[in-house]
Amino acid sequence: MKKPNPEYIKRISKIVNSSPYFELLSMKLQDVGIGYSILEIALAKKHLQPFGMVHGGVFASIIDAAAFWSIYLGLEDQTAGLTTVDLKLNYLAPAASGKLIARGRQIKVGSTLGYAEAEVTDDSGKILTHGTSTVIILPGKAIEADPPLPPKLID
């Protein structure tokens, strides 16, 4: 069975974490493997809505990203990319400070679609949000890097 290439994970994490949207939200891909991902956001004033709580869009963004990355690494086609086609979530508790920790878990991946779930907790482990996402697999839409990325998976 193939396993994740540590050099690929290192390079892709750097690319993802320095992308404009991740930087805007201060979102970080902390860990990724076949079938799972862990992301974090250290909350700041910019994440709050007018009532002093984290905006629902912040929760939606981290759920979307955690579900996405839980599927991505396991795709054997290194030329494939993904994009979200469906996102559903339930807000279970508010947050105003601290850290959001999202754990994504792949549920099923076919030749065209993937399905995953993600849960967001605070630093104490309290569940704040749960969601699911469907992504479409897009052959030929891989992340491009210079120098080119190494293989995702190794023997």
PDB file of C-alpha atoms in Angstrom:
ATOM      1  CA  MET A   1       0.000   0.000   0.000  1.00  0.00           C
ATOM      2  CA  LYS A   2       1.289   3.439  -0.889  1.00  0.00           C
ATOM      3  CA  LYS A   3       1.869   6.020   1.800  1.00  0.00           C
ATOM      4  CA  PRO A   4       2.082   9.828   1.764  1.00  0.00           C
ATOM      5  CA  ASN A   5       5.365  11.300   0.599  1.00  0.00           C
ATOM      6  CA  PRO A   6       6.682  13.520   3.455  1.00  0.00           C
ATOM      7  CA  GLU A   7       8.410  15.858   0.969  1.00  0.00           C
ATOM      8  CA  TYR A   8       5.126  16.336  -0.933  1.00  0.00           C
ATOM      9  CA  ILE A   9       3.259  17.098   2.315  1.00  0.00           C
ATOM     10  CA  LYS A  10       5.909  19.633   3.321  1.00  0.00           C
ATOM     11  CA  ARG A  11       5.785  21.409  -0.058  1.00  0.00           C
ATOM     12  CA  ILE A  12       1.995  21.366  -0.462  1.00  0.00           C
ATOM     13  CA  SER A  13       1.476  22.618   3.108  1.00  0.00           C
ATOM     14  CA  LYS A  14       3.747  25.576   2.413  1.00  0.00           C
ATOM     15  CA  ILE A  15       1.853  26.380  -0.812  1.00  0.00           C
ATOM     16  CA  VAL A  16      -1.571  26.043   0.824  1.00  0.00           C
ATOM     17  CA  ASN A  17      -0.698  27.990   3.967  1.00  0.00           C
ATOM     18  CA  SER A  18       0.708  30.888   1.938  1.00  0.00           C
ATOM     19  CA  SER A  19      -2.289  31.062  -0.422  1.00  0.00           C
ATOM     20  CA  PRO A  20      -4.187  34.382  -0.277  1.00  0.00           C
ATOM     21  CA  TYR A  21      -7.431  33.016   1.202  1.00  0.00           C
ATOM     22  CA  PHE A  22      -5.693  30.964   3.885  1.00  0.00           C
ATOM     23  CA  GLU A  23      -3.613  34.022   4.820  1.00  0.00           C
ATOM     24  CA  LEU A  24      -6.737  36.226   4.886  1.00  0.00           C
ATOM     25  CA  LEU A  25      -8.367  33.917   7.449  1.00  0.00           C
ATOM     26  CA  SER A  26      -5.089  33.011   9.220  1.00  0.00           C
ATOM     27  CA  MET A  27      -6.006  29.395   8.435  1.00  0.00           C
ATOM     28  CA  LYS A  28      -3.274  26.768   8.571  1.00  0.00           C
ATOM     29  CA  LEU A  29      -3.156  23.225   7.225  1.00  0.00           C
ATOM     30  CA  GLN A  30      -1.508  21.517  10.220  1.00  0.00           C
ATOM     31  CA  ASP A  31      -1.587  17.882   9.102  1.00  0.00           C
ATOM     32  CA  VAL A  32      -2.824  15.933   6.108  1.00  0.00           C
ATOM     33  CA  GLY A  33      -2.785  12.273   5.210  1.00  0.00           C
ATOM     34  CA  ILE A  34      -4.751   9.730   3.269  1.00  0.00           C
ATOM     35  CA  GLY A  35      -8.337  10.206   4.395  1.00  0.00           C
ATOM     36  CA  TYR A  36      -7.832  12.951   6.967  1.00  0.00           C
ATOM     37  CA  SER A  37      -6.765  16.543   7.560  1.00  0.00           C
ATOM     38  CA  ILE A  38      -6.334  18.931  10.467  1.00  0.00           C
ATOM     39  CA  LEU A  39      -6.600  22.708  10.073  1.00  0.00           C
ATOM     40  CA  GLU A  40      -6.515  25.538  12.596  1.00  0.00           C
ATOM     41  CA  ILE A  41      -7.446  29.194  12.842  1.00  0.00           C
ATOM     42  CA  ALA A  42      -6.137  31.331  15.701  1.00  0.00           C
ATOM     43  CA  LEU A  43      -9.102  33.651  16.200  1.00  0.00           C
ATOM     44  CA  ALA A  44      -8.718  37.410  15.994  1.00  0.00           C
ATOM     45  CA  LYS A  45     -11.039  40.415  15.829  1.00  0.00           C
ATOM     46  CA  LYS A  46     -11.201  40.063  12.017  1.00  0.00           C
ATOM     47  CA  HIS A  47     -13.105  36.753  12.405  1.00  0.00           C
ATOM     48  CA  LEU A  48     -15.967  38.273  14.417  1.00  0.00           C
ATOM     49  CA  GLN A  49     -19.380  39.463  13.277  1.00  0.00           C
ATOM     50  CA  PRO A  50     -20.969  42.590  14.818  1.00  0.00           C
ATOM     51  CA  PHE A  51     -22.302  40.658  17.843  1.00  0.00           C
ATOM     52  CA  GLY A  52     -18.799  39.564  18.860  1.00  0.00           C
ATOM     53  CA  MET A  53     -19.016  35.939  17.744  1.00  0.00           C
ATOM     54  CA  VAL A  54     -17.079  34.147  14.980  1.00  0.00           C
ATOM     55  CA  HIS A  55     -18.821  34.747  11.648  1.00  0.00           C
ATOM     56  CA  GLY A  56     -20.535  31.702  10.150  1.00  0.00           C
ATOM     57  CA  GLY A  57     -18.492  32.122   6.976  1.00  0.00           C
ATOM     58  CA  VAL A  58     -15.300  31.431   8.948  1.00  0.00           C
ATOM     59  CA  PHE A  59     -16.761  28.142  10.160  1.00  0.00           C
ATOM     60  CA  ALA A  60     -17.932  27.312   6.631  1.00  0.00           C
ATOM     61  CA  SER A  61     -14.478  28.051   5.223  1.00  0.00           C
ATOM     62  CA  ILE A  62     -12.616  25.800   7.641  1.00  0.00           C
ATOM     63  CA  ILE A  63     -15.185  22.978   7.250  1.00  0.00           C
ATOM     64  CA  ASP A  64     -14.863  23.256   3.459  1.00  0.00           C
ATOM     65  CA  ALA A  65     -11.052  23.212   3.601  1.00  0.00           C
ATOM     66  CA  ALA A  66     -10.843  20.316   6.086  1.00  0.00           C
ATOM     67  CA  ALA A  67     -13.202  18.156   4.017  1.00  0.00           C
ATOM     68  CA  PHE A  68     -11.341  19.055   0.803  1.00  0.00           C
ATOM     69  CA  TRP A  69      -7.881  18.194   2.156  1.00  0.00           C
ATOM     70  CA  SER A  70      -9.094  14.926   3.694  1.00  0.00           C
ATOM     71  CA  ILE A  71      -9.830  13.753   0.142  1.00  0.00           C
ATOM     72  CA  TYR A  72      -7.016  15.379  -1.834  1.00  0.00           C
ATOM     73  CA  LEU A  73      -3.938  13.456  -0.740  1.00  0.00           C
ATOM     74  CA  GLY A  74      -5.498  10.060  -1.445  1.00  0.00           C
ATOM     75  CA  LEU A  75      -6.140  10.828  -5.108  1.00  0.00           C
ATOM     76  CA  GLU A  76      -3.704   8.659  -7.023  1.00  0.00           C
ATOM     77  CA  ASP A  77      -3.971  10.847 -10.125  1.00  0.00           C
ATOM     78  CA  GLN A  78      -1.327  13.470  -9.380  1.00  0.00           C
ATOM     79  CA  THR A  79      -2.685  15.641 -12.211  1.00  0.00           C
ATOM     80  CA  ALA A  80      -6.133  15.931 -10.585  1.00  0.00           C
ATOM     81  CA  GLY A  81      -7.504  18.848  -8.640  1.00  0.00           C
ATOM     82  CA  LEU A  82     -10.750  19.245  -6.705  1.00  0.00           C
ATOM     83  CA  THR A  83     -13.434  21.814  -6.202  1.00  0.00           C
ATOM     84  CA  THR A  84     -16.419  21.883  -3.874  1.00  0.00           C
ATOM     85  CA  VAL A  85     -19.866  21.258  -5.359  1.00  0.00           C
ATOM     86  CA  ASP A  86     -21.840  21.012  -2.117  1.00  0.00           C
ATOM     87  CA  LEU A  87     -21.295  22.140   1.455  1.00  0.00           C
ATOM     88  CA  LYS A  88     -23.669  21.574   4.359  1.00  0.00           C
ATOM     89  CA  LEU A  89     -23.024  22.479   7.959  1.00  0.00           C
ATOM     90  CA  ASN A  90     -24.641  22.840  11.324  1.00  0.00           C
ATOM     91  CA  TYR A  91     -23.569  25.507  13.776  1.00  0.00           C
ATOM     92  CA  LEU A  92     -23.671  23.872  17.201  1.00  0.00           C
ATOM     93  CA  ALA A  93     -22.071  26.458  19.516  1.00  0.00           C
ATOM     94  CA  PRO A  94     -20.605  29.955  19.160  1.00  0.00           C
ATOM     95  CA  ALA A  95     -16.994  31.003  19.632  1.00  0.00           C
ATOM     96  CA  ALA A  96     -15.467  34.410  20.255  1.00  0.00           C
ATOM     97  CA  SER A  97     -11.789  33.741  20.994  1.00  0.00           C
ATOM     98  CA  GLY A  98      -9.166  31.042  21.132  1.00  0.00           C
ATOM     99  CA  LYS A  99      -8.615  28.591  18.330  1.00  0.00           C
ATOM    100  CA  LEU A 100     -10.779  26.709  15.838  1.00  0.00           C
ATOM    101  CA  ILE A 101      -9.524  23.190  15.124  1.00  0.00           C
ATOM    102  CA  ALA A 102     -11.064  21.369  12.168  1.00  0.00           C
ATOM    103  CA  ARG A 103     -10.647  17.656  11.588  1.00  0.00           C
ATOM    104  CA  GLY A 104     -11.656  16.387   8.165  1.00  0.00           C
ATOM    105  CA  ARG A 105     -12.415  12.756   7.366  1.00  0.00           C
ATOM    106  CA  GLN A 106     -12.885  11.231   3.942  1.00  0.00           C
ATOM    107  CA  ILE A 107     -16.046   9.149   3.700  1.00  0.00           C
ATOM    108  CA  LYS A 108     -16.081   7.978   0.056  1.00  0.00           C
ATOM    109  CA  VAL A 109     -14.212   8.750  -3.138  1.00  0.00           C
ATOM    110  CA  GLY A 110     -15.263   7.583  -6.578  1.00  0.00           C
ATOM    111  CA  SER A 111     -13.927   8.337 -10.033  1.00  0.00           C
ATOM    112  CA  THR A 112     -15.770  11.676 -10.269  1.00  0.00           C
ATOM    113  CA  LEU A 113     -16.974  12.712  -6.804  1.00  0.00           C
ATOM    114  CA  GLY A 114     -15.669  12.601  -3.265  1.00  0.00           C
ATOM    115  CA  TYR A 115     -17.572  12.970  -0.009  1.00  0.00           C
ATOM    116  CA  ALA A 116     -16.128  13.985   3.364  1.00  0.00           C
ATOM    117  CA  GLU A 117     -17.083  15.378   6.749  1.00  0.00           C
ATOM    118  CA  ALA A 118     -15.414  17.791   9.109  1.00  0.00           C
ATOM    119  CA  GLU A 119     -15.871  18.813  12.714  1.00  0.00           C
ATOM    120  CA  VAL A 120     -14.714  22.056  14.300  1.00  0.00           C
ATOM    121  CA  THR A 121     -13.841  22.213  17.974  1.00  0.00           C
ATOM    122  CA  ASP A 122     -12.376  24.878  20.224  1.00  0.00           C
ATOM    123  CA  ASP A 123      -9.096  24.389  22.112  1.00  0.00           C
ATOM    124  CA  SER A 124     -10.923  22.563  24.922  1.00  0.00           C
ATOM    125  CA  GLY A 125     -12.473  20.027  22.522  1.00  0.00           C
ATOM    126  CA  LYS A 126     -16.019  21.449  22.557  1.00  0.00           C
ATOM    127  CA  ILE A 127     -17.769  20.753  19.224  1.00  0.00           C
ATOM    128  CA  LEU A 128     -18.737  24.029  17.542  1.00  0.00           C
ATOM    129  CA  THR A 129     -19.664  23.012  13.994  1.00  0.00           C
ATOM    130  CA  HIS A 130     -20.112  19.852  11.932  1.00  0.00           C
ATOM    131  CA  GLY A 131     -20.430  19.653   8.171  1.00  0.00           C
ATOM    132  CA  THR A 132     -20.200  17.559   5.039  1.00  0.00           C
ATOM    133  CA  SER A 133     -18.916  18.344   1.579  1.00  0.00           C
ATOM    134  CA  THR A 134     -19.049  16.850  -1.879  1.00  0.00           C
ATOM    135  CA  VAL A 135     -16.176  17.636  -4.224  1.00  0.00           C
ATOM    136  CA  ILE A 136     -15.711  16.976  -7.908  1.00  0.00           C
ATOM    137  CA  ILE A 137     -12.437  15.507  -9.126  1.00  0.00           C
ATOM    138  CA  LEU A 138     -10.965  17.554 -11.969  1.00  0.00           C
ATOM    139  CA  PRO A 139      -8.314  15.709 -14.021  1.00  0.00           C
ATOM    140  CA  GLY A 140      -5.565  18.018 -15.282  1.00  0.00           C
ATOM    141  CA  LYS A 141      -6.198  20.731 -12.643  1.00  0.00           C
ATOM    142  CA  ALA A 142      -3.403  19.939 -10.189  1.00  0.00           C
ATOM    143  CA  ILE A 143      -1.572  22.570  -8.181  1.00  0.00           C
ATOM    144  CA  GLU A 144       1.395  23.754 -10.204  1.00  0.00           C
ATOM    145  CA  ALA A 145       4.667  24.512  -8.476  1.00  0.00           C
ATOM    146  CA  ASP A 146       8.161  25.575  -9.474  1.00  0.00           C
ATOM    147  CA  PRO A 147      10.091  23.353  -9.090  1.00  0.00           C
ATOM    148  CA  PRO A 148       7.465  20.652  -9.806  1.00  0.00           C
ATOM    149  CA  LEU A 149       6.021  18.824  -6.813  1.00  0.00           C
ATOM    150  CA  PRO A 150       7.364  15.355  -6.007  1.00  0.00           C
ATOM    151  CA  PRO A 151       4.971  12.361  -6.143  1.00  0.00           C
ATOM    152  CA  LYS A 152       2.132  12.502  -3.589  1.00  0.00           C
ATOM    153  CA  LEU A 153       2.463   8.850  -2.667  1.00  0.00           C
ATOM    154  CA  ILE A 154       5.432   6.531  -2.328  1.00  0.00           C
ATOM    155  CA  ASP A 155       5.780   2.760  -1.922  1.00  0.00           C
TER     156      ASP A 155
END
